[in-house]
PDB file of C-alpha atoms in Angstrom:
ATOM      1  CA  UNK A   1       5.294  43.835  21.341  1.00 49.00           C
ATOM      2  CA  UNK A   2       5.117  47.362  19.433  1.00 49.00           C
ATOM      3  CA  UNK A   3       4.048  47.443  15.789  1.00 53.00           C
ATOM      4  CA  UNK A   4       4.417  50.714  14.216  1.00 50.00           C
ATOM      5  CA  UNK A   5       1.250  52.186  12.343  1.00 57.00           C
ATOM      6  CA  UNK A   6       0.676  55.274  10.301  1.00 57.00           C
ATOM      7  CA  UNK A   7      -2.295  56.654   9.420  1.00 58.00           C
ATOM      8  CA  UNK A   8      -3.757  60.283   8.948  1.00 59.00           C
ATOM      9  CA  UNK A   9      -5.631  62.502  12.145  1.00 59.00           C
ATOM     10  CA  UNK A  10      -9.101  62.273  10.419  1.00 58.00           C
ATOM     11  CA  UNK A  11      -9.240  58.327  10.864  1.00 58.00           C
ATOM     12  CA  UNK A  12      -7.092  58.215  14.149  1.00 57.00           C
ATOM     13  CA  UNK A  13     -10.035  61.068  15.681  1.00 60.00           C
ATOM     14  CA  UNK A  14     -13.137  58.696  14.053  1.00 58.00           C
ATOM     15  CA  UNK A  15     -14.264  56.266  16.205  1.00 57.00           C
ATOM     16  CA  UNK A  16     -16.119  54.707  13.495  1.00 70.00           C
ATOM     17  CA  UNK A  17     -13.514  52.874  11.617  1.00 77.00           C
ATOM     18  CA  UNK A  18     -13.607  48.821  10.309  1.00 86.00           C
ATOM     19  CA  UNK A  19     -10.854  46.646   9.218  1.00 88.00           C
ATOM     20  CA  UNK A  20     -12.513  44.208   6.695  1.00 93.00           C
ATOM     21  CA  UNK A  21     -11.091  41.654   4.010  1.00 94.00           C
ATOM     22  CA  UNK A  22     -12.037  41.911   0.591  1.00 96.00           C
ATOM     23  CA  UNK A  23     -10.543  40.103  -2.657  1.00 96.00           C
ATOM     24  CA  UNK A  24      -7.916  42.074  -4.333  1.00 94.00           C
ATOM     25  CA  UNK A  25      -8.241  42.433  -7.715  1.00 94.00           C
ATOM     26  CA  UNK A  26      -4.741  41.340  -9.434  1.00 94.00           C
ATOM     27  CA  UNK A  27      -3.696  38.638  -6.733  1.00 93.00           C
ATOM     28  CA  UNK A  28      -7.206  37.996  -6.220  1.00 93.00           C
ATOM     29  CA  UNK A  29      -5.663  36.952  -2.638  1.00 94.00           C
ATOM     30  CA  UNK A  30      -7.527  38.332   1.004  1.00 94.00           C
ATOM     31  CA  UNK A  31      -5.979  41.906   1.771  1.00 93.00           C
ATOM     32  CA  UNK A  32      -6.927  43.854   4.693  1.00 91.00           C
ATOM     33  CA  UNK A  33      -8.711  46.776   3.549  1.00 93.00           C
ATOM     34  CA  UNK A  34     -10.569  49.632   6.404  1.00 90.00           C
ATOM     35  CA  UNK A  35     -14.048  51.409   6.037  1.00 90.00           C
ATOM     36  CA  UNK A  36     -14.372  54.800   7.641  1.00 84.00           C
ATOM     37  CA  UNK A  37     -16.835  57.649   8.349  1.00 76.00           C
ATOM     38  CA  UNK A  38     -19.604  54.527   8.015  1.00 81.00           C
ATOM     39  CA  UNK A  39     -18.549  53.005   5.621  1.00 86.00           C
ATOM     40  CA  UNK A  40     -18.655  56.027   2.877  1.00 88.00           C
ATOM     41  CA  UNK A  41     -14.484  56.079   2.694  1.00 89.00           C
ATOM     42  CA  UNK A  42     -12.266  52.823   1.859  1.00 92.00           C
ATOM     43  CA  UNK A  43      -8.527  52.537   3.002  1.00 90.00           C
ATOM     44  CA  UNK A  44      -6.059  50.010   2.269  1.00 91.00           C
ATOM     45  CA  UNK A  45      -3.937  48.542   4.442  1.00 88.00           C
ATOM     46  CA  UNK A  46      -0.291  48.141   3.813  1.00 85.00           C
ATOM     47  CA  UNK A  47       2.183  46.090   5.627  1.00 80.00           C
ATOM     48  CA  UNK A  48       5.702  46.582   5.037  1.00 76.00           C
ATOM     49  CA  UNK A  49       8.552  44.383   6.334  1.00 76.00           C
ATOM     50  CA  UNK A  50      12.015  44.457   5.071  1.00 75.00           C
ATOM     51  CA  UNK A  51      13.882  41.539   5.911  1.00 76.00           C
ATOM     52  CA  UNK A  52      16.475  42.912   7.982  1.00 76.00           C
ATOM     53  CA  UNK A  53      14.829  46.168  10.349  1.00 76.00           C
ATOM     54  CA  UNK A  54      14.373  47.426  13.866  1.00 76.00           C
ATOM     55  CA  UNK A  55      12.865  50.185  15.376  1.00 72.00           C
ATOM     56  CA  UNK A  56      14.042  52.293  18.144  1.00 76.00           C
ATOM     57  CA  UNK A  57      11.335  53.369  20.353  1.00 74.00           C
ATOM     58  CA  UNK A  58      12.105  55.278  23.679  1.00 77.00           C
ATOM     59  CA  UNK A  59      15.097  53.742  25.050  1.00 78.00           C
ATOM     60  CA  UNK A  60      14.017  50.001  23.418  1.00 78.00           C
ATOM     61  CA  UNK A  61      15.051  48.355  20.369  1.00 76.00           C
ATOM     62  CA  UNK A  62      11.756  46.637  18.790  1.00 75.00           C
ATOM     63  CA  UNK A  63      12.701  43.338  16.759  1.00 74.00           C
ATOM     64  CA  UNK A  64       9.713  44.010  14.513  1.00 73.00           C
ATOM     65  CA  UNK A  65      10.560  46.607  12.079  1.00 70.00           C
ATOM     66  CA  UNK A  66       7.659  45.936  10.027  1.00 75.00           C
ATOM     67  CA  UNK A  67       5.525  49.402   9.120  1.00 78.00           C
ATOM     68  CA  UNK A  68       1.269  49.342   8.557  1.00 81.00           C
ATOM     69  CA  UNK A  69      -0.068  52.560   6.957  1.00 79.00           C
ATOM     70  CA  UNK A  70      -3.515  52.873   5.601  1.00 84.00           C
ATOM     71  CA  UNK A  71      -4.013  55.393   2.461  1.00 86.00           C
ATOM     72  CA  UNK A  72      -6.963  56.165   0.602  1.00 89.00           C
ATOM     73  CA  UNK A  73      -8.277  53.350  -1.968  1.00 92.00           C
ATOM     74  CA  UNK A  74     -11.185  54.215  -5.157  1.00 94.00           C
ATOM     75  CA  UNK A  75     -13.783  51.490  -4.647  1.00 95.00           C
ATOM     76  CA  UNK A  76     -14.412  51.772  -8.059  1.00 96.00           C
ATOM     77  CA  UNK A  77     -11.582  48.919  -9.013  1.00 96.00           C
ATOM     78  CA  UNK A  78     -12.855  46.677  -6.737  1.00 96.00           C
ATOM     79  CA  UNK A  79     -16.237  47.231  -8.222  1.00 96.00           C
ATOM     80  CA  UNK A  80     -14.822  46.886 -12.034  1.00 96.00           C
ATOM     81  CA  UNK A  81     -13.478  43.370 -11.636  1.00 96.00           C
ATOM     82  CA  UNK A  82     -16.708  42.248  -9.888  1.00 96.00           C
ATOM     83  CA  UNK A  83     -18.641  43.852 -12.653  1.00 96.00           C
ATOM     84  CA  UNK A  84     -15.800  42.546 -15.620  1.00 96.00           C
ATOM     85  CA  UNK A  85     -16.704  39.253 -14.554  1.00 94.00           C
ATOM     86  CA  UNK A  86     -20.432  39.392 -14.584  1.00 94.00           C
ATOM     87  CA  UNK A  87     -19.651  40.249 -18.113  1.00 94.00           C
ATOM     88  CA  UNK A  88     -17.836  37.306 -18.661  1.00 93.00           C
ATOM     89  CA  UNK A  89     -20.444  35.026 -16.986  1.00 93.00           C
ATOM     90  CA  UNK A  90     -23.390  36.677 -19.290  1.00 92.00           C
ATOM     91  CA  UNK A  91     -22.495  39.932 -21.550  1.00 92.00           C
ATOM     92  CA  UNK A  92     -25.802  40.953 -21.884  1.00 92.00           C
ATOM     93  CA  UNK A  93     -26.880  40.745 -18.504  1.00 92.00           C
ATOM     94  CA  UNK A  94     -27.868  44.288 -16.246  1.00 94.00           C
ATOM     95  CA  UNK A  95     -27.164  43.645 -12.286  1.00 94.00           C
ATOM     96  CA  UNK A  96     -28.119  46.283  -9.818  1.00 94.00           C
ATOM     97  CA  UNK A  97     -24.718  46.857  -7.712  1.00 94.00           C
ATOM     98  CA  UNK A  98     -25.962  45.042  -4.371  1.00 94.00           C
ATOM     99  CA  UNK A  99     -26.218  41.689  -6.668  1.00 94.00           C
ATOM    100  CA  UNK A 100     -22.633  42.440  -8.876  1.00 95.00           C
ATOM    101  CA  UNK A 101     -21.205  43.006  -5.150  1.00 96.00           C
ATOM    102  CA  UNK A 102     -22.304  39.423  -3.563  1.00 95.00           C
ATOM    103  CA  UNK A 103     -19.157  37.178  -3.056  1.00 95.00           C
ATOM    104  CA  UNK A 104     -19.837  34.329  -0.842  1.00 94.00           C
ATOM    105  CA  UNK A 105     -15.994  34.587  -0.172  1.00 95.00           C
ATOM    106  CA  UNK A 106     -16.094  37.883   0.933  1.00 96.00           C
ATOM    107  CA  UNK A 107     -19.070  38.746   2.489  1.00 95.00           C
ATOM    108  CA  UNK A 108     -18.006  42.457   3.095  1.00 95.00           C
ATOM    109  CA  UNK A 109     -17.705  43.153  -0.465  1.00 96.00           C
ATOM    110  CA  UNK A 110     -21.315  44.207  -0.205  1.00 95.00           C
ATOM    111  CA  UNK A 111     -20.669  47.512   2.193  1.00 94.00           C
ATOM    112  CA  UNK A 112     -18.678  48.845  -0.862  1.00 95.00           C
ATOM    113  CA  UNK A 113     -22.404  49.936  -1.929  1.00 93.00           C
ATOM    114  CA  UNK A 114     -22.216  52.673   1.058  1.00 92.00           C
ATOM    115  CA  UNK A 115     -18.961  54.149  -0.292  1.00 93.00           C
ATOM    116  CA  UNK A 116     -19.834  57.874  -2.001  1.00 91.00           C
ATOM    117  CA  UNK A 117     -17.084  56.748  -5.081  1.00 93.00           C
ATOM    118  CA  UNK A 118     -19.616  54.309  -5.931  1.00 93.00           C
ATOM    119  CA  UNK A 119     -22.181  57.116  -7.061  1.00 91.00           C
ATOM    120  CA  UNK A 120     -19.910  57.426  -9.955  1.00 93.00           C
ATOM    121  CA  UNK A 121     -20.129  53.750 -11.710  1.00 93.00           C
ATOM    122  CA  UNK A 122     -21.760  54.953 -14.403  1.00 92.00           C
ATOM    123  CA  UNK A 123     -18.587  56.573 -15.399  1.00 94.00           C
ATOM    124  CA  UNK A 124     -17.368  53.135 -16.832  1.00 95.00           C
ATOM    125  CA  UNK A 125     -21.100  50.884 -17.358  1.00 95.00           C
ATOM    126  CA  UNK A 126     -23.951  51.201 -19.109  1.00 94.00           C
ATOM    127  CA  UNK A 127     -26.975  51.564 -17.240  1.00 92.00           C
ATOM    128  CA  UNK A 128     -30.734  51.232 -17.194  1.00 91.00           C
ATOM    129  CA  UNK A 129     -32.964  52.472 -14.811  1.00 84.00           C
ATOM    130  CA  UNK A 130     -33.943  55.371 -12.569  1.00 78.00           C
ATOM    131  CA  UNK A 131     -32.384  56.991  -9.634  1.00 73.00           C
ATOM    132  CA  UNK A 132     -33.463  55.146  -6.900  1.00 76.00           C
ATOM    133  CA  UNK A 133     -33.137  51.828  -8.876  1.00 85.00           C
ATOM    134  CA  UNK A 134     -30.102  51.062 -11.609  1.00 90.00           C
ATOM    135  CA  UNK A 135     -29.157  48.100 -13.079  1.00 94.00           C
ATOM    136  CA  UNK A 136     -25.055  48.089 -14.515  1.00 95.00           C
ATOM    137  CA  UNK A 137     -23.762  46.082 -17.382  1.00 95.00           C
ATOM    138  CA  UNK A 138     -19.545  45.963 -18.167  1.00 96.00           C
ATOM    139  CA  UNK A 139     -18.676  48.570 -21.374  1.00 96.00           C
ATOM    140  CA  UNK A 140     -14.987  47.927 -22.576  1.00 95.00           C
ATOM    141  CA  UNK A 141     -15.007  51.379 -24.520  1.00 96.00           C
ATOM    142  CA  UNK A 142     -15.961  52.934 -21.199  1.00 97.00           C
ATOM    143  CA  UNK A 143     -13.943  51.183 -18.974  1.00 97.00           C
ATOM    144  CA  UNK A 144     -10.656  51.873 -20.921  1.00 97.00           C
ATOM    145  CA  UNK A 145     -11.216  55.311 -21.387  1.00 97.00           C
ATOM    146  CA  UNK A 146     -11.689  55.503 -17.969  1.00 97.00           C
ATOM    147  CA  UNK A 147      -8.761  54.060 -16.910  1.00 97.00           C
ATOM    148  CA  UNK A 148      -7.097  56.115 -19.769  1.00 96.00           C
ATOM    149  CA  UNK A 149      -7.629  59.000 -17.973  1.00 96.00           C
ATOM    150  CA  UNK A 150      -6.428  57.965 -14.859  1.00 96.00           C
ATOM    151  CA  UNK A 151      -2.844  56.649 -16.429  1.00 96.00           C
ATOM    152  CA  UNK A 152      -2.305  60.081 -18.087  1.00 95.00           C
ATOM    153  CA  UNK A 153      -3.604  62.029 -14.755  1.00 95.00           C
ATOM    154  CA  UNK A 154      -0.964  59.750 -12.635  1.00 94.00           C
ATOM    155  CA  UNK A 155       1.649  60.264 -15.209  1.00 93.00           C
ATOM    156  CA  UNK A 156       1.453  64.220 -15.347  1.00 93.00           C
ATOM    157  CA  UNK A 157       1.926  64.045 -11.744  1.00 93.00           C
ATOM    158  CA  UNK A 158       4.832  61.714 -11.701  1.00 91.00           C
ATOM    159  CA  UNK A 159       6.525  64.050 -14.210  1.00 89.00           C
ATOM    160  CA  UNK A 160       5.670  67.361 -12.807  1.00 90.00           C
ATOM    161  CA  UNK A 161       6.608  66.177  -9.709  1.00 87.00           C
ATOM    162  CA  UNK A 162       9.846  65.031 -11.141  1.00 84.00           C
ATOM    163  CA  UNK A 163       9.511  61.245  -9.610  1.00 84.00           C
ATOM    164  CA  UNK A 164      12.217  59.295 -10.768  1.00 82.00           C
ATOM    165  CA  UNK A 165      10.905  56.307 -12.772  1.00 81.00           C
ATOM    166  CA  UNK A 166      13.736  54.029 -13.496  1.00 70.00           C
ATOM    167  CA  UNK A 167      13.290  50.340 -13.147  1.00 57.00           C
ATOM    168  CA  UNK A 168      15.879  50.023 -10.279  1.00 48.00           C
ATOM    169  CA  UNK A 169      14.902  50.063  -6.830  1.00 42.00           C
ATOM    170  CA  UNK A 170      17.142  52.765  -6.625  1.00 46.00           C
ATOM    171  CA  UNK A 171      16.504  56.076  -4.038  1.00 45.00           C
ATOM    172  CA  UNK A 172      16.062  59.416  -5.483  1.00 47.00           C
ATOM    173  CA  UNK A 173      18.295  60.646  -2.442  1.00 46.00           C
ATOM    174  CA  UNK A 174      21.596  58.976  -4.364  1.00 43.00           C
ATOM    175  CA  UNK A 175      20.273  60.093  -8.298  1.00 48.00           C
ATOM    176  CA  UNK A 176      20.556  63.271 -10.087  1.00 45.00           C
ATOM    177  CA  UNK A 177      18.215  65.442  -9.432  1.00 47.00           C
ATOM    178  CA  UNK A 178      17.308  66.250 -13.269  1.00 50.00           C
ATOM    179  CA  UNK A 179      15.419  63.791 -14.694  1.00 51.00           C
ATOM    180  CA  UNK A 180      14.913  65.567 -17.760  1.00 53.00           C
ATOM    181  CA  UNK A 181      16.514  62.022 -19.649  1.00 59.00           C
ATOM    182  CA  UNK A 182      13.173  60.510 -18.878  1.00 71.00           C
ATOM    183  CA  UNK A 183      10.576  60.622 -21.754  1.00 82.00           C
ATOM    184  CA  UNK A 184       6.714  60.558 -21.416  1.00 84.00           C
ATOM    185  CA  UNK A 185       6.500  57.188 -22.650  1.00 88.00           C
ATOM    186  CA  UNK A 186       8.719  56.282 -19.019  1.00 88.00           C
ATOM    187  CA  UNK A 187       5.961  58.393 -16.896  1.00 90.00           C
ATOM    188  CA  UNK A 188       3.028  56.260 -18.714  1.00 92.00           C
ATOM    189  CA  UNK A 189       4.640  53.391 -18.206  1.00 92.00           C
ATOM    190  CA  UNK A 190       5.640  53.475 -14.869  1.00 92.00           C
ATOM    191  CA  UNK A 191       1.787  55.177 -14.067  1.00 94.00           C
ATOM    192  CA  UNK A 192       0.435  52.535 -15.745  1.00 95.00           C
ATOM    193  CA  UNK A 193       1.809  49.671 -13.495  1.00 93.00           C
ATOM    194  CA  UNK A 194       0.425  51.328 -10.308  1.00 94.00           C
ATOM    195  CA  UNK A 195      -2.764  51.228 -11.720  1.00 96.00           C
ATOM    196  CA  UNK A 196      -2.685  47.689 -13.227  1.00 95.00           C
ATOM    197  CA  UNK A 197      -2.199  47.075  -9.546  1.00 94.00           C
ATOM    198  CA  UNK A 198      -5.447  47.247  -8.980  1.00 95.00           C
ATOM    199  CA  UNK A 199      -6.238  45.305 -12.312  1.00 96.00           C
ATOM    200  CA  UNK A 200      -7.082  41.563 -13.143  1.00 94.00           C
ATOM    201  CA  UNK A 201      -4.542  40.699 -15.801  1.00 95.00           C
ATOM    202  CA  UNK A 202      -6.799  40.414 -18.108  1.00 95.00           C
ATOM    203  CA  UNK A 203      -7.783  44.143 -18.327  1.00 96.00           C
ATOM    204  CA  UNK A 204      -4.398  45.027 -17.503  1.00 95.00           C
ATOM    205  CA  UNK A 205      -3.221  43.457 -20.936  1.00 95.00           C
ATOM    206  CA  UNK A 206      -6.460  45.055 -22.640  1.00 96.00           C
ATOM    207  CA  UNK A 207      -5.152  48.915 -21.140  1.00 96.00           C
ATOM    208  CA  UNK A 208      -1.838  48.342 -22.215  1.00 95.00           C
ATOM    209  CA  UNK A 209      -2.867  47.355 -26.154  1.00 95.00           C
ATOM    210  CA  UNK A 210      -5.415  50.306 -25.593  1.00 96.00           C
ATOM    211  CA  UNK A 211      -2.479  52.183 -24.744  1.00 94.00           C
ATOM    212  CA  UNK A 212      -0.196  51.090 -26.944  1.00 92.00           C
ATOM    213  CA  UNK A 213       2.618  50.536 -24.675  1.00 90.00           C
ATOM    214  CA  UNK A 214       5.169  48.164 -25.250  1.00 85.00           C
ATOM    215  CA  UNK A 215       6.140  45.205 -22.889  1.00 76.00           C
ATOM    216  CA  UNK A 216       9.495  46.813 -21.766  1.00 63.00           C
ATOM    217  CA  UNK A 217      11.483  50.387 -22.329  1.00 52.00           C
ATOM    218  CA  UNK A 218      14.581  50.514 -22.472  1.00 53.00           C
ATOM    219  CA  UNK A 219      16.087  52.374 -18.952  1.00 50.00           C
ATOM    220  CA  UNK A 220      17.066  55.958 -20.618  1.00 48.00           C
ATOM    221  CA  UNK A 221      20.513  57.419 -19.770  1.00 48.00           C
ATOM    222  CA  UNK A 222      22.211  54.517 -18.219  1.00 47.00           C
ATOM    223  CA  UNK A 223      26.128  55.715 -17.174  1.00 48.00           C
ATOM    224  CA  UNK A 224      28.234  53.684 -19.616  1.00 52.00           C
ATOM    225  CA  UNK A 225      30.271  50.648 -17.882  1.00 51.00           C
ATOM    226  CA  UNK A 226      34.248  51.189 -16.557  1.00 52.00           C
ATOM    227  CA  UNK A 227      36.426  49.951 -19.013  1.00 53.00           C
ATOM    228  CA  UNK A 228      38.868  47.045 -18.064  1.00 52.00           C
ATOM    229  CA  UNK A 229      42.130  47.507 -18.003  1.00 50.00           C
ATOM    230  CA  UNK A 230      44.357  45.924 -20.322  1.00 50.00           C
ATOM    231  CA  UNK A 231      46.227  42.783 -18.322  1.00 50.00           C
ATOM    232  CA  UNK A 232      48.091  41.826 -21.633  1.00 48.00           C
ATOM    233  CA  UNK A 233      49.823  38.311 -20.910  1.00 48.00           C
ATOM    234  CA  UNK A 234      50.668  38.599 -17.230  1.00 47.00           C
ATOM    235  CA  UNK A 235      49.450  35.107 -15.621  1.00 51.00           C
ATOM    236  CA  UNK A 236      48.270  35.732 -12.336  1.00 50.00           C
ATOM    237  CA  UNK A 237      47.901  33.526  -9.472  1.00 52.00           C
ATOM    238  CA  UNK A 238      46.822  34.010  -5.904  1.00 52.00           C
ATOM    239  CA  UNK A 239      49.057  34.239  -3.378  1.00 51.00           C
ATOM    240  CA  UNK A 240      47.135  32.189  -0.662  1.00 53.00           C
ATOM    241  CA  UNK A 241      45.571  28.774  -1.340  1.00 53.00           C
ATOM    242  CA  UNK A 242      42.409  28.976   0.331  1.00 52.00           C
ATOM    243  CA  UNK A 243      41.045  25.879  -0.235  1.00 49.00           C
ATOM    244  CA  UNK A 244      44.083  23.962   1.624  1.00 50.00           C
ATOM    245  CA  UNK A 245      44.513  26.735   4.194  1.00 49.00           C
ATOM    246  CA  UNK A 246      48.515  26.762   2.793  1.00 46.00           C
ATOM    247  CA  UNK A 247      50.246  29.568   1.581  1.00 45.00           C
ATOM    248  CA  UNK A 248      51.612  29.363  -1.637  1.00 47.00           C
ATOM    249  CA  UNK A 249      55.148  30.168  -2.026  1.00 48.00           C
ATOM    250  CA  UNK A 250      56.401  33.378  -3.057  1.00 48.00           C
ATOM    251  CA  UNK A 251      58.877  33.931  -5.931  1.00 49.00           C
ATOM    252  CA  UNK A 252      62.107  34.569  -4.621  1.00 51.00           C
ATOM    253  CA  UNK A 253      62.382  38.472  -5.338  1.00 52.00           C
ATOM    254  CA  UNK A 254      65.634  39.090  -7.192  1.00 49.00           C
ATOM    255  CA  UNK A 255      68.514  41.539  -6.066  1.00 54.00           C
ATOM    256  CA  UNK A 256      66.982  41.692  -2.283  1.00 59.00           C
ATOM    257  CA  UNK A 257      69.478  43.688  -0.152  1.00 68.00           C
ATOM    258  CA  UNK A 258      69.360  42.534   3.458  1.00 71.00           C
ATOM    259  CA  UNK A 259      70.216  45.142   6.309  1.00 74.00           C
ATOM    260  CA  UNK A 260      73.568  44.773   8.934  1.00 76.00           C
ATOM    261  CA  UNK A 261      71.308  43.276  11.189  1.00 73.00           C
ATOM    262  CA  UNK A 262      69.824  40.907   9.055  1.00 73.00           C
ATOM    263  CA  UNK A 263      73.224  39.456   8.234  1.00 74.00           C
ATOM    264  CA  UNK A 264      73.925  39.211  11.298  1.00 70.00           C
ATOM    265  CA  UNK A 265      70.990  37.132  12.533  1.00 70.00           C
ATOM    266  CA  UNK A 266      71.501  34.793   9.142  1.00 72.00           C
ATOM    267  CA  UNK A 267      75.202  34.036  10.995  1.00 71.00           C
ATOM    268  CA  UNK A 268      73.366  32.815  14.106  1.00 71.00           C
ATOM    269  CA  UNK A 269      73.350  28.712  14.189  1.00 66.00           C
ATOM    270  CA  UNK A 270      70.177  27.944  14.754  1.00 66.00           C
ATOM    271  CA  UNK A 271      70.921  24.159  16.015  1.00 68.00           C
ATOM    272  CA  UNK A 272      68.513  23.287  18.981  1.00 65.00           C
ATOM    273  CA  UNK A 273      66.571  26.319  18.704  1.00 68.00           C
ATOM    274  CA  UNK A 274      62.606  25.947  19.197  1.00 66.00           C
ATOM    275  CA  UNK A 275      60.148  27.616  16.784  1.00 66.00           C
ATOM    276  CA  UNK A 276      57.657  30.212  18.500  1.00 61.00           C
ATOM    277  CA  UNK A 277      54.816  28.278  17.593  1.00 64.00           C
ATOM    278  CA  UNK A 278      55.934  25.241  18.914  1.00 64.00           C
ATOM    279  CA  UNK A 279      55.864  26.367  22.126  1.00 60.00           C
ATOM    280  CA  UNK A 280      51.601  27.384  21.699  1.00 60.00           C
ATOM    281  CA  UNK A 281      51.158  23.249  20.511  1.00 62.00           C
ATOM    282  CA  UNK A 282      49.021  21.267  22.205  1.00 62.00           C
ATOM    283  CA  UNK A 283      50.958  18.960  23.885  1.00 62.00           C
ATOM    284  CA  UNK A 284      50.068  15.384  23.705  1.00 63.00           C
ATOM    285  CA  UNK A 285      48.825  13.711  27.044  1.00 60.00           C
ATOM    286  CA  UNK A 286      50.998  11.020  29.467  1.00 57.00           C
ATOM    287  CA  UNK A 287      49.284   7.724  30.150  1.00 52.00           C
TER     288      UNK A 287
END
């Protein structure tokens, strides 16, 4: 049985390469998640199925059209829900990472210490400490400036890159390719929901009030509906009745003209004369 995988050459060429499971932070649900290059480089792994796919491989059709890739994943927002919650438990309290990174539940959790993003926590924590020993406690000015800057990086890339952001799970293959009719609200918005992806709900609602972002936009340029035609009085009824599996009868069409040879066959005495179906009946059996 074939299952199709993508991933890039670096990780296909490294034989050093772990598929672990780890808590994800907005489903809080076991994902699959890979450490490569020991353990200093996190990937998720995505799996893909569309109800309804195939692939065609060689000359064989493979029922499974599901599609795995792996991309690259920033430990750091798999550290900031372990380390929003120590906050919760005890706001005060300074944890070196090995200790904010022990879950029971996921006992991998800890090897996100090895990964070289992790260097960088101080980016959203207050610390204490020296180099070779730091203790990290949650700061919610930090943390949503951080994440600030990572909305408003996505979203310039979304727009220069002319993504097209619209609600509908619509393909930028069948839309105009000017999407000057999006604003930069629509590019923050739509930036900010991949991120909050990665977000317990909690700080997701605290980034978006941070952000000042409101709870739905309006789609921008939507093509105005087709008018209806105007069916004045006329009272119209189906020709067929479906439900009986009868066909309703037709209104006799005033000032028909019939041709010579339909006058002709309306002369004919029909007397005796079998219908063509009648002779496809199922005849009824002799005792």
């Amino acid at each position: 049985m074939y299952q199709l995988a993508i991933s890039s050459d670096e990780l296909l060429q490294g034989h050093d390469f772990h598929i672990v499971i780890l808590k994800q932070p907005k489903t809080e649900k076991a994902v699959q998640f890979a450490f490569a290059q020991d353990y200093s480089t996190l990937y998720e792994v995505v799996h893909h199925k569309p109800e309804l796919s195939c692939w065609f491989i060689d000359s064989e059709v493979c029922s499974n059209g599901s599609l795995t890739y792996l991309t690259k994943c920033d430990p750091l927002f798999l550290a900031l829900d372990y380390l929003y919650k120590q906050y919760k438990t005890n706001p005060e309290r300074y944890s070196p990472l090995e200790q904010i990174l022990d879950d029971e539940d996921y006992p991998h959790t800890r090897k996100l210490c090895r990964c070289k993003e992790l260097s960088n926590l101080h980016l959203y924590s207050d610390f204490k400490g020296a180099d070779d020993f730091k203790a990290y406690k949650y700061s919610e000015e930090k943390v949503l400036g951080w994440l600030e800057k990572k909305v408003e990086k996505l979203a310039c890339f979304l727009q220069t890159s002319k993504t097209y952001v619209s609600a509908g799970a619509q393909s930028s293959n069948f839309v105009r390719s000017n999407n000057s009719e999006f604003q930069t609200v629509d590019y923050k918005l739509y930036a900010f929901g991949i991120i909050s992806d990665y977000l317990n709900p909690e700080l997701s609602s605290l980034l978006r009030q941070h952000l000042k972002l409101p709870e739905k936009v309006k789609p921008a340029a939507e093509e105005p509906a087709p008018k209806k035609g105007k069916t004045g009085s006329i009272h119209c009824e189906p020709i067929e009745d479906n439900s009986k599996g009868v066909l309703a009868e037709k209104q006799p069409q005033l000032n028909k003209k019939l041709s010579t040879t339909q006058k002709k066959l309306a002369k004919i005495d029909k007397t005796g004369m079998k219908s063509l179906t009648s002779f496809f009946s199922v005849k009824p059996k002799s005792n």
